[in-house]
PDB file of C-alpha atoms and ligand atoms in Angstrom:
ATOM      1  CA  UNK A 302      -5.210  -2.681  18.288  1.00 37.00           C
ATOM      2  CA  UNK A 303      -3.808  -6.327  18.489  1.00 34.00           C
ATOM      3  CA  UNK A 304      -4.728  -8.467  15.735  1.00 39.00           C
ATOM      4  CA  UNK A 305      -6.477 -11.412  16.119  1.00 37.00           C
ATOM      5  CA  UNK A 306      -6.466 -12.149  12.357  1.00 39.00           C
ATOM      6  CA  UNK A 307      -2.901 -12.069  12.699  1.00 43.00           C
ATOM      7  CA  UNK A 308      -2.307 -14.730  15.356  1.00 41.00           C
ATOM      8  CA  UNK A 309      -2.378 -18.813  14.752  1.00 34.00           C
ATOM      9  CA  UNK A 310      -2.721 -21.588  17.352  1.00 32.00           C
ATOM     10  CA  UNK A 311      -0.152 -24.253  16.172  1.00 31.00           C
ATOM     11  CA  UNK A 312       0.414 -27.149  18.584  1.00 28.00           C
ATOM     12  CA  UNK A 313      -1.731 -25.570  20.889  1.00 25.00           C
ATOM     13  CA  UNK A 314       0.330 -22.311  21.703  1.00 26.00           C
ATOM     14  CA  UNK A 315      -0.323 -18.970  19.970  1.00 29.00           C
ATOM     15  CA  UNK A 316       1.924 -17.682  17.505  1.00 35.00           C
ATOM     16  CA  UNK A 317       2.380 -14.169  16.497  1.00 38.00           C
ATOM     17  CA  UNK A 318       3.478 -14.114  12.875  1.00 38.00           C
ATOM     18  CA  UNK A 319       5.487 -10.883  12.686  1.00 46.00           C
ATOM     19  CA  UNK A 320       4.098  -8.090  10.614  1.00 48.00           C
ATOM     20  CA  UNK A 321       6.117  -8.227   7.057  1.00 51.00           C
ATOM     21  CA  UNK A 322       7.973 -12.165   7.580  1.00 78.00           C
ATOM     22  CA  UNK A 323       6.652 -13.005   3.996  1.00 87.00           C
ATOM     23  CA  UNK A 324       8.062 -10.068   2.682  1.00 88.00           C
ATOM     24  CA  UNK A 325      11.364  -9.313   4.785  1.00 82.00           C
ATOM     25  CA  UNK A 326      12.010 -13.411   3.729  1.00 79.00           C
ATOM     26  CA  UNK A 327      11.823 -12.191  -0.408  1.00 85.00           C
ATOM     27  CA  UNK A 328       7.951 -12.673  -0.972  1.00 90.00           C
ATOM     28  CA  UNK A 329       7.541  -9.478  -3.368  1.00 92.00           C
ATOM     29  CA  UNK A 330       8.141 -11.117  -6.540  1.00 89.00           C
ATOM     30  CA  UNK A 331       5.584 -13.327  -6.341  1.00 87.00           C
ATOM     31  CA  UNK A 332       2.909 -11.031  -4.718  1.00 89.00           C
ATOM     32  CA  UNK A 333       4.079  -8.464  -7.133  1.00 90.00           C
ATOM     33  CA  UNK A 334       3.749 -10.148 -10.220  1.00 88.00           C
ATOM     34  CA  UNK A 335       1.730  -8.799 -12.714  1.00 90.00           C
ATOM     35  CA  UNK A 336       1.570 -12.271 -14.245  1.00 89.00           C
ATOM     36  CA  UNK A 337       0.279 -13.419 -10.990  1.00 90.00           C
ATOM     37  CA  UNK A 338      -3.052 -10.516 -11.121  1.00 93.00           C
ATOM     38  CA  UNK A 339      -6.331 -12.299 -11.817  1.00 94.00           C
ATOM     39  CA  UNK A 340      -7.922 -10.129 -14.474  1.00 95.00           C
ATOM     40  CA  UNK A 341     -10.450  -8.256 -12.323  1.00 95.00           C
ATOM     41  CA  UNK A 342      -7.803  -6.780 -10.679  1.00 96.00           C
ATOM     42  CA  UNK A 343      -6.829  -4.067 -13.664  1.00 96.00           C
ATOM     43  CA  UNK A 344      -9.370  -1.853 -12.810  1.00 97.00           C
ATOM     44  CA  UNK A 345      -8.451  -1.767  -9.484  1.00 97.00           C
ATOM     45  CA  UNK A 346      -5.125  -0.601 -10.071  1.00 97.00           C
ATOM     46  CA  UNK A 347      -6.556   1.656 -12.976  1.00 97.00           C
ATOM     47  CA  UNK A 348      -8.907   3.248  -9.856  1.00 98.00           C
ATOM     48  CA  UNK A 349      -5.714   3.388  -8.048  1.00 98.00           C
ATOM     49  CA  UNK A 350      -3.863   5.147 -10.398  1.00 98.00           C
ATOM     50  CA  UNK A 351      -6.305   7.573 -11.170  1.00 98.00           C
ATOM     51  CA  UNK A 352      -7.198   8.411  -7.848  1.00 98.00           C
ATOM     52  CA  UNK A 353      -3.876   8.957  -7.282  1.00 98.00           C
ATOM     53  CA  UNK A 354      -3.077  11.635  -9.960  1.00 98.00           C
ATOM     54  CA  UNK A 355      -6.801  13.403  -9.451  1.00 98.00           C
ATOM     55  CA  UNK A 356      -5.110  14.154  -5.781  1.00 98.00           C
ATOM     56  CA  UNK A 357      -2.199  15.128  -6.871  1.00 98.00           C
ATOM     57  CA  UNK A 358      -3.295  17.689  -9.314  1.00 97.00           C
ATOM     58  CA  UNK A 359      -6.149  18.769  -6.573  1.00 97.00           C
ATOM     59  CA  UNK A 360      -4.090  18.824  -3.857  1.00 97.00           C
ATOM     60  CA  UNK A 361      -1.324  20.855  -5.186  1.00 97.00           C
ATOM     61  CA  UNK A 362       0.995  18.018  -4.345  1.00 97.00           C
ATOM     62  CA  UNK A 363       4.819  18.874  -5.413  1.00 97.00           C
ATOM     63  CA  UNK A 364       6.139  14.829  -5.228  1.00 97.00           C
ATOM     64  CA  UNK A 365       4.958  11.543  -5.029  1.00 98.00           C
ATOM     65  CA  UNK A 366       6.197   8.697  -2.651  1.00 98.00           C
ATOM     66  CA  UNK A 367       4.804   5.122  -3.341  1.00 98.00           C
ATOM     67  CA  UNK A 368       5.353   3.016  -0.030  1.00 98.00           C
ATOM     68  CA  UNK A 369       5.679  -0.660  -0.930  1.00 97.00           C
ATOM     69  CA  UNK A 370       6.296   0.421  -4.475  1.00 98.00           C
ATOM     70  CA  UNK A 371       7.986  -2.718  -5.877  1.00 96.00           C
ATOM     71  CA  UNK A 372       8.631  -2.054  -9.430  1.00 95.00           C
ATOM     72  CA  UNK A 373       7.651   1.560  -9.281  1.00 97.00           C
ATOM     73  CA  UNK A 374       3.853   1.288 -10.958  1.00 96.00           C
ATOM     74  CA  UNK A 375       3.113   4.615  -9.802  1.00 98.00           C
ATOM     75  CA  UNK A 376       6.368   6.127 -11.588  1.00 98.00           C
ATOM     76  CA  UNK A 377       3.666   6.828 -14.559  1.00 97.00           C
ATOM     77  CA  UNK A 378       1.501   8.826 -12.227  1.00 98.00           C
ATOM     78  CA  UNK A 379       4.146  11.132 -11.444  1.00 98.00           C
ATOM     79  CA  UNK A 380       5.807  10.843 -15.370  1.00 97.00           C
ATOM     80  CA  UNK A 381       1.877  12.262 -15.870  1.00 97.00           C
ATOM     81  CA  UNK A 382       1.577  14.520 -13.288  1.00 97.00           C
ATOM     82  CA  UNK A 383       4.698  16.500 -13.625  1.00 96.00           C
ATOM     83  CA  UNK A 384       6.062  15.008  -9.978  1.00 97.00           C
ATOM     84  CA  UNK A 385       9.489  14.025  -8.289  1.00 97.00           C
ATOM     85  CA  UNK A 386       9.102  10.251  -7.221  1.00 98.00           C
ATOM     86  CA  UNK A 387      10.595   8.284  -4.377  1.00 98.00           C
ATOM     87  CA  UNK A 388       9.712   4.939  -4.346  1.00 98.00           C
ATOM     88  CA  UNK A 389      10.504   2.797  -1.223  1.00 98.00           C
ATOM     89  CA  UNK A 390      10.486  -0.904  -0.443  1.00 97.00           C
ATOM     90  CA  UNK A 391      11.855  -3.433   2.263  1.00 95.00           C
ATOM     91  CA  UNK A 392      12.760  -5.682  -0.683  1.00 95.00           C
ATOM     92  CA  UNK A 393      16.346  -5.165  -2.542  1.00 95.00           C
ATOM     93  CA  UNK A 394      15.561  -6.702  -5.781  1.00 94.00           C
ATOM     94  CA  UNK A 395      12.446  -4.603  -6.287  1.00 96.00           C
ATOM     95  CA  UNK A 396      14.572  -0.896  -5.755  1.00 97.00           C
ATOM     96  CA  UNK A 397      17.217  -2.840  -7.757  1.00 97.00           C
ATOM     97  CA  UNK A 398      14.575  -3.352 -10.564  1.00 96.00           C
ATOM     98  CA  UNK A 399      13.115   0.139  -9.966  1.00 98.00           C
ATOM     99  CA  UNK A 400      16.193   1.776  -9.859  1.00 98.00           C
ATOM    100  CA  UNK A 401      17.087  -0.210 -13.469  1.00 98.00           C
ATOM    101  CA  UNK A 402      14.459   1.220 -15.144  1.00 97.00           C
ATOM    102  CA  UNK A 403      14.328   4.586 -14.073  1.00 98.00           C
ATOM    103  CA  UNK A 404      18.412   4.844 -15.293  1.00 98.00           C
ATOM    104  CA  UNK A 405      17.195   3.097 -18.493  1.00 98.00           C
ATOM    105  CA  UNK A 406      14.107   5.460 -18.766  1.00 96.00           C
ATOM    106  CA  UNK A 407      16.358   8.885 -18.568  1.00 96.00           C
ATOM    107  CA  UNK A 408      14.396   9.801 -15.214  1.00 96.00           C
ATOM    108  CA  UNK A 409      17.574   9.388 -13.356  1.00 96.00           C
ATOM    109  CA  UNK A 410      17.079  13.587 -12.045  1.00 94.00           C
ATOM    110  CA  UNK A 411      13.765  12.886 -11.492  1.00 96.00           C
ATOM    111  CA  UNK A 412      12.699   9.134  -9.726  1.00 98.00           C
ATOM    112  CA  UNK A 413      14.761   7.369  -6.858  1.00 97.00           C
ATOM    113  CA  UNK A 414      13.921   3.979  -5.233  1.00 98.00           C
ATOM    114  CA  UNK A 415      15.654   3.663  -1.716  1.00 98.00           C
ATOM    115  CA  UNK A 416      15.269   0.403   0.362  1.00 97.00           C
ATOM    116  CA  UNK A 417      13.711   1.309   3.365  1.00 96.00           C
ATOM    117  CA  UNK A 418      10.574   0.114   5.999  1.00 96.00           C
ATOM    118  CA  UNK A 419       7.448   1.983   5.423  1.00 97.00           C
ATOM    119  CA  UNK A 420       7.074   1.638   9.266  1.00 96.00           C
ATOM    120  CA  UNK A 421      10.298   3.947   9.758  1.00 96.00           C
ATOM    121  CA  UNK A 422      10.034   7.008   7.859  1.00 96.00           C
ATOM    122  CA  UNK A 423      12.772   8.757   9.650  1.00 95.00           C
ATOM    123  CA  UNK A 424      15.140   6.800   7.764  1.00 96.00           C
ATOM    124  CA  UNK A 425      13.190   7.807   4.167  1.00 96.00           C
ATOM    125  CA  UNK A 426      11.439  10.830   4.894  1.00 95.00           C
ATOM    126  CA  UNK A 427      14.344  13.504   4.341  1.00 94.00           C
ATOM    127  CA  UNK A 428      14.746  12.392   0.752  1.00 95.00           C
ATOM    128  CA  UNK A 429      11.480  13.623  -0.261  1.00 95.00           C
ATOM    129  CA  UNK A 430      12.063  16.329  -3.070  1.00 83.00           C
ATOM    130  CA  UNK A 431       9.319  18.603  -2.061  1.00 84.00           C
ATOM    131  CA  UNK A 432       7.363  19.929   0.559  1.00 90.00           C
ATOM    132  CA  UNK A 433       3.334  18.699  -0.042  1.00 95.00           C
ATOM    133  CA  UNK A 434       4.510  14.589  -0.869  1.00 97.00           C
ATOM    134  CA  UNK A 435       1.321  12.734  -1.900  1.00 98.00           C
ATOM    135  CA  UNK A 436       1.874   9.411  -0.378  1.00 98.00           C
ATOM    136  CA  UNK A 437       0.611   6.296  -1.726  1.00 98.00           C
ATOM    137  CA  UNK A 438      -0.019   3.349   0.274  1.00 98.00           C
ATOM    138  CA  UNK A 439      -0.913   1.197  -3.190  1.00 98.00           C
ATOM    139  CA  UNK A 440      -2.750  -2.172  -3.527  1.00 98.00           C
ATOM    140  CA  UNK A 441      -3.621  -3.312  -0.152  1.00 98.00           C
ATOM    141  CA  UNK A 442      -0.403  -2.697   0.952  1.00 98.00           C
ATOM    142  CA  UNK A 443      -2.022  -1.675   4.353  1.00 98.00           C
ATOM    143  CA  UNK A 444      -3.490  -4.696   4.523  1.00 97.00           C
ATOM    144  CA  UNK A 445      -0.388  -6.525   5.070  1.00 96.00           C
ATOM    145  CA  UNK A 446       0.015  -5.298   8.687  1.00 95.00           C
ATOM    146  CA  UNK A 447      -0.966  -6.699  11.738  1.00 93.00           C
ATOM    147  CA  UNK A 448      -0.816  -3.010  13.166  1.00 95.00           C
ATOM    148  CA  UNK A 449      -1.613  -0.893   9.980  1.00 97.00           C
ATOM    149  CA  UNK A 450      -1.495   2.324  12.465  1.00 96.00           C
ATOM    150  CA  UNK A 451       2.253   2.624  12.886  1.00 96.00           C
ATOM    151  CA  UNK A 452       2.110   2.440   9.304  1.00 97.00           C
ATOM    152  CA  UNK A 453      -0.038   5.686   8.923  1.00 97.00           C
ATOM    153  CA  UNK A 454       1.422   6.920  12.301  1.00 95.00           C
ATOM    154  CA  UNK A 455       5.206   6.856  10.737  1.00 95.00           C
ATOM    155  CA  UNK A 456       3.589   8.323   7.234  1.00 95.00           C
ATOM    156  CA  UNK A 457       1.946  11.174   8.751  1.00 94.00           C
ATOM    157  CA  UNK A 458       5.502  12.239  10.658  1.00 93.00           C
ATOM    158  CA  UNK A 459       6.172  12.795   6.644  1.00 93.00           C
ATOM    159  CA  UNK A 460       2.693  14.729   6.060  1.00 93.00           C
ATOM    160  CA  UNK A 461       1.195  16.279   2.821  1.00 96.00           C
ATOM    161  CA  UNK A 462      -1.314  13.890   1.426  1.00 97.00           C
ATOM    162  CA  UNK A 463      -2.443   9.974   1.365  1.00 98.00           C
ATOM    163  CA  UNK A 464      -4.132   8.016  -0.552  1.00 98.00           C
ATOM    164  CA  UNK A 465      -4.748   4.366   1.154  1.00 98.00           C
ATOM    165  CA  UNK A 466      -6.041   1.619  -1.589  1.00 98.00           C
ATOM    166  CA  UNK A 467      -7.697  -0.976   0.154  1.00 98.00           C
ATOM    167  CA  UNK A 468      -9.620  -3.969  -1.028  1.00 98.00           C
ATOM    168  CA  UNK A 469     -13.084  -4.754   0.651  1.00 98.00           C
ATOM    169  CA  UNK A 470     -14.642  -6.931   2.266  1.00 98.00           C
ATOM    170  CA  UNK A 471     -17.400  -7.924  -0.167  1.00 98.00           C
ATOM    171  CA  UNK A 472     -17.671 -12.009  -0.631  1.00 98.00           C
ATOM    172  CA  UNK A 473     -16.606 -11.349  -4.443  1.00 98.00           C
ATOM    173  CA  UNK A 474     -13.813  -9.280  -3.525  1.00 98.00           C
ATOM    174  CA  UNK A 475     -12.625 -12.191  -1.241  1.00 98.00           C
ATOM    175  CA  UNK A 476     -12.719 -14.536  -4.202  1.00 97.00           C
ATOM    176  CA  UNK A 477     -10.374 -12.402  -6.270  1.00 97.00           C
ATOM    177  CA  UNK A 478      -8.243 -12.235  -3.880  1.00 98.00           C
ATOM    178  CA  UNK A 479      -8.176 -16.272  -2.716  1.00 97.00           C
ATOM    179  CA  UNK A 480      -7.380 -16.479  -6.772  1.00 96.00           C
ATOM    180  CA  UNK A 481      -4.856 -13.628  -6.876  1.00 96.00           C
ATOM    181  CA  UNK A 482      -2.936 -15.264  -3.742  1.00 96.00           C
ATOM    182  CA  UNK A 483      -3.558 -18.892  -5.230  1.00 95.00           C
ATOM    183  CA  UNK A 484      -1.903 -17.785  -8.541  1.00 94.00           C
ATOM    184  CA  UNK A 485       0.878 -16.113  -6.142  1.00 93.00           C
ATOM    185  CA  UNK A 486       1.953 -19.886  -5.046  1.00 92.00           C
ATOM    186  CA  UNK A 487       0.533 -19.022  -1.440  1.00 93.00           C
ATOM    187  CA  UNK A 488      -0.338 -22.506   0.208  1.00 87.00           C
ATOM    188  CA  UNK A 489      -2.575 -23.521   3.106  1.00 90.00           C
ATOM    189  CA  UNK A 490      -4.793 -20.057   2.956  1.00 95.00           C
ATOM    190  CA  UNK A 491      -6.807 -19.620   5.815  1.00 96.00           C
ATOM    191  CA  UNK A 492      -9.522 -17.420   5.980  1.00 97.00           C
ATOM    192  CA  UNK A 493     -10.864 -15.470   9.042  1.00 97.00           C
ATOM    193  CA  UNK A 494     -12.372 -11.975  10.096  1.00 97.00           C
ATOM    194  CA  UNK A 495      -9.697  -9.261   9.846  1.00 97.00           C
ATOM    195  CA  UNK A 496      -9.762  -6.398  12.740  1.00 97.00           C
ATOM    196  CA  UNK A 497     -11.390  -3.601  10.045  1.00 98.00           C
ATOM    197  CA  UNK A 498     -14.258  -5.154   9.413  1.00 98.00           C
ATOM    198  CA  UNK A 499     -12.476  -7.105   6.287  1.00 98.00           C
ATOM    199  CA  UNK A 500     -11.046 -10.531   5.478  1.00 98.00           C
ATOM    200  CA  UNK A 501      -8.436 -11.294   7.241  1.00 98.00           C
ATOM    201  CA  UNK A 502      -5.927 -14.077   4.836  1.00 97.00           C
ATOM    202  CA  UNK A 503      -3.139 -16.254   6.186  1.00 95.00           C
ATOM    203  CA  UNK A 504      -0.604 -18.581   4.412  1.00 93.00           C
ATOM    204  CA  UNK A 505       2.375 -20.307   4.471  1.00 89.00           C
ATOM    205  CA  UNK A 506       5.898 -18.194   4.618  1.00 88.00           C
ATOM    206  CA  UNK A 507       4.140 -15.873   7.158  1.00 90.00           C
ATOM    207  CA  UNK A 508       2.281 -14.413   4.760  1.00 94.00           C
ATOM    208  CA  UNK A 509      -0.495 -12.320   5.783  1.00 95.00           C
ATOM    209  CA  UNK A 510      -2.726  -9.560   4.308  1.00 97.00           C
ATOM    210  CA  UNK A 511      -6.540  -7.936   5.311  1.00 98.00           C
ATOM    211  CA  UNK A 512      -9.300  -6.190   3.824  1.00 98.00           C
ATOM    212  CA  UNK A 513     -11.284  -3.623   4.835  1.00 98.00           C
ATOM    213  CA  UNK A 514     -15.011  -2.388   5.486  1.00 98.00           C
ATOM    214  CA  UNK A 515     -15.833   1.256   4.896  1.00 97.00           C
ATOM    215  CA  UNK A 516     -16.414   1.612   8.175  1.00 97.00           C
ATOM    216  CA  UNK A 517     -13.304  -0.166   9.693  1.00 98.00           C
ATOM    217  CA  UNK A 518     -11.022   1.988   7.712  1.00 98.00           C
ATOM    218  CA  UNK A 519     -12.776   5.318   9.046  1.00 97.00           C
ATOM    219  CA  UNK A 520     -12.338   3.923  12.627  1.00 96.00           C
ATOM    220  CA  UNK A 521      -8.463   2.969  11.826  1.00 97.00           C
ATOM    221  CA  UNK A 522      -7.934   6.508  10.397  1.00 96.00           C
ATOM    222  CA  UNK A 523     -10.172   7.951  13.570  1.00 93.00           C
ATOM    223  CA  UNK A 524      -7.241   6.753  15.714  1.00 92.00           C
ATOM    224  CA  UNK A 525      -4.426   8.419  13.984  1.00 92.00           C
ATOM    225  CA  UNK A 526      -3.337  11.919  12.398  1.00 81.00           C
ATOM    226  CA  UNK A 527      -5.265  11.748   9.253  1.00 89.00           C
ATOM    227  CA  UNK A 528      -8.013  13.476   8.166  1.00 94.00           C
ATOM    228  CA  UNK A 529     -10.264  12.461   5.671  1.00 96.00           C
ATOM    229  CA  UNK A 530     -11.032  14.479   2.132  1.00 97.00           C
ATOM    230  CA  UNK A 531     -12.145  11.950  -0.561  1.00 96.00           C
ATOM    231  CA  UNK A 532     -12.998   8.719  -1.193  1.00 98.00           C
ATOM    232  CA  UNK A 533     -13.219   6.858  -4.677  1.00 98.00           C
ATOM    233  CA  UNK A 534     -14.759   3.092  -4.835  1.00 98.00           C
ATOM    234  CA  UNK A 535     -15.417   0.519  -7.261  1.00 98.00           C
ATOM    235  CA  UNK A 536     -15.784  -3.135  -6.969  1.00 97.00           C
ATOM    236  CA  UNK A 537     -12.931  -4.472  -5.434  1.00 98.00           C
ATOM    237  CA  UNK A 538     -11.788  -1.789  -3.065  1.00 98.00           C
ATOM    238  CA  UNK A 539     -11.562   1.832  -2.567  1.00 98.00           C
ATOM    239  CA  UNK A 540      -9.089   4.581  -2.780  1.00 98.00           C
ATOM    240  CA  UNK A 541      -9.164   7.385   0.345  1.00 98.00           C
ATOM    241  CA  UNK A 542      -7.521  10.747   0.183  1.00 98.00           C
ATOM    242  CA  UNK A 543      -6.409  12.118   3.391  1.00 97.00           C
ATOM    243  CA  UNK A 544      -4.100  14.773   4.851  1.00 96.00           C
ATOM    244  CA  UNK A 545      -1.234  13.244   7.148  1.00 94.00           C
ATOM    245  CA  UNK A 546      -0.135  14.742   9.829  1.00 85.00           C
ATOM    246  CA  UNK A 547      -0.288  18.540  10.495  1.00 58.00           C
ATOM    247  CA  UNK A 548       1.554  21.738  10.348  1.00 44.00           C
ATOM    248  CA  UNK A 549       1.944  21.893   5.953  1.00 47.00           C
ATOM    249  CA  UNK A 550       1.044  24.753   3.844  1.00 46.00           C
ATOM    250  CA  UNK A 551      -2.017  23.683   2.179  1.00 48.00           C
ATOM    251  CA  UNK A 552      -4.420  26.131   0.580  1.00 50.00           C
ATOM    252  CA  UNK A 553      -8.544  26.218  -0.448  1.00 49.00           C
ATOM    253  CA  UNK A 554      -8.442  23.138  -1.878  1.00 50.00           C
ATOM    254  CA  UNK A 555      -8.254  21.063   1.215  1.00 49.00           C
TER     255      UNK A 555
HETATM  256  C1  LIG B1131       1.971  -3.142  -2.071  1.00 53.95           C
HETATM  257  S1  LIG B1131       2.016  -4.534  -1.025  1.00 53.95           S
HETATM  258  C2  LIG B1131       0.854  -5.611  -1.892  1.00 53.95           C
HETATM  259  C3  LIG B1131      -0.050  -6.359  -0.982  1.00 53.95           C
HETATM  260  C4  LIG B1131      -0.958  -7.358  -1.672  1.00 53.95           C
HETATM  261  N1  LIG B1131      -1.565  -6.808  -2.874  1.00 53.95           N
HETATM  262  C5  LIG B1131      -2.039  -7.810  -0.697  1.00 53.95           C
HETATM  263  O1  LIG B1131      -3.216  -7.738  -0.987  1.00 53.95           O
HETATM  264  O2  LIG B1131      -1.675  -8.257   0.387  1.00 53.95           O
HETATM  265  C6  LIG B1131       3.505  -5.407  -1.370  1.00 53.95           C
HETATM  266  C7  LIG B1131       4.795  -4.607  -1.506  1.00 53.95           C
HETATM  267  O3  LIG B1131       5.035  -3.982  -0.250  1.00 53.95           O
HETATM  268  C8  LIG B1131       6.409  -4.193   0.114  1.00 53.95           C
HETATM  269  N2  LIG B1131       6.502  -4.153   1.586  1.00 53.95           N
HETATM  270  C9  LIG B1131       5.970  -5.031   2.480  1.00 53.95           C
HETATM  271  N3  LIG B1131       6.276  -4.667   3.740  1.00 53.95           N
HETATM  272  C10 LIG B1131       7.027  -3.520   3.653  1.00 53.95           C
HETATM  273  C11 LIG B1131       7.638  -2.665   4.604  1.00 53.95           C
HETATM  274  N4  LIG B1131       7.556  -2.897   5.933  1.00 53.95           N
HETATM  275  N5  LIG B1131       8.323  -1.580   4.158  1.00 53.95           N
HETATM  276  C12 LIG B1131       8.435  -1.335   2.812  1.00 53.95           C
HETATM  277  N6  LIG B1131       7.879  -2.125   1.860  1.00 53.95           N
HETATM  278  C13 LIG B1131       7.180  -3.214   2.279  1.00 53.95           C
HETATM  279  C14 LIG B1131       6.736  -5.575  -0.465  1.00 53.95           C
HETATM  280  O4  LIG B1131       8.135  -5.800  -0.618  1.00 53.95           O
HETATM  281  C15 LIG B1131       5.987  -5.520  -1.792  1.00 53.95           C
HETATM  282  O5  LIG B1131       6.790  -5.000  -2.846  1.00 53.95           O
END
């Protein structure tokens, strides 16, 4: 699906802003920034989290690959669960910081951060230690897409399992985030329906990131290899388990 949300009208002709600009130009550190996080946005990330090792455990999963992992937050889920972990990001000073602290953490056998596209996993995908990868799209990172399906589309040529955190499209939720991008130093926000039933935000440096209704992300997740097994909500967002792709060895638990 083309996105509307994702297209401005400056000087009277349309403008695609590629998918990614604000981050492919060095945006992470701001977005990123835990500094930056209004404080509603902790137990969002705690949900996350959780979610993500519940899954893990449940699913039977034997590594864990955070997509847009920046500084490697999920690292603890797979320090708790027991997990190989393969963080990847389009941004060089994230993996550079990732890759810093695993070394200084003594994980160096066990965690990796590779620069890489989440939207090519052929380049990624044979580095995963393992053969049932949970992979975690965290914090909206979906969102930030114009076309979030070749995002699930290149995930699911990986398979195992997914969990997809997306924030809603509830008017409070939309205020958290206005703040949260505010405190980010993201100018000149506009505001307009996003293509999933969410809020669709747009700012300066080609930033651009959408939310999601319930509904919307079933119908996104309708149109690709993914099938849905659990969902987890709170406030802000929610938290959807799914199995990518086909052809894995999963058992009962499915
Ligand atoms: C997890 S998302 C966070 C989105 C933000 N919370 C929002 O609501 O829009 C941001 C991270 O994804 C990374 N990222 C963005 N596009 C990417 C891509 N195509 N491939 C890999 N990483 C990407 C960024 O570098 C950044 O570290």
């Amino acid at each position: 699906m083309r996105s509307t949300a994702f297209t401005r009208t400056e000087g009277g002709a349309s403008e695609t802003l590629p998918a990614g600009s604000f981050y492919r130009d060095g945006g992470a550190p701001a977005i990123m920034r835990a500094a930056h996080f209004p404080d509603e946005l902790l137990s969002y990330l705690q949900m996350e989290g959780l979610a993500a090792l519940k899954s893990a455990i449940r699913h039977r999963c034997d590594s864990l690959v955070e997509l847009g992992c920046y500084d490697g937050r999920a690292l603890e889920v797979a320090r708790a669960a027991g997990l190989p972990y393969l963080g990847i990001d389009i941004s060089p000073g994230a993996i550079a910081r990732l890759n810093r602290r695993i070394h200084e953490e003594g994980l160096d056998g066990q965690a990796r951060g590779l620069i890489g596209d989440v939207l090519h996993s052929s380049s990624w995908a044979l580095e995963i230690g393992g053969r049932r990868p949970l992979q975690l799209f965290p914090f909206n990172l979906l969102g930030n897409f114009a076309e979030p399906e070749k995002v699930l589309h290149s995930a699911a040529a990986a398979g195992g399992i997914g969990v997809i955190s997306v924030f809603d499209e509830q008017p409070s939720t939309t205020a958290v985030r206005r703040a949260y991008y505010t405190a980010c130093g993201i100018e000149e926000l506009d505001e307009v329906p996003g293509d999933y039933g969410g809020v669709a935000f747009q700012g300066e440096g080609g930033f651009a990131s959408q939310s999601f209704s319930a509904e919307g992300l079933l119908e996104l997740l309708g149109s690709v290899d993914a099938t849905v097994l659990h969902t987890t909500t709170n406030r802000l967002g929610q938290c959807v388990t799914v199995r990518l792709g086909g052809g894995l060895d999963f058992g009962p638990e499915d």
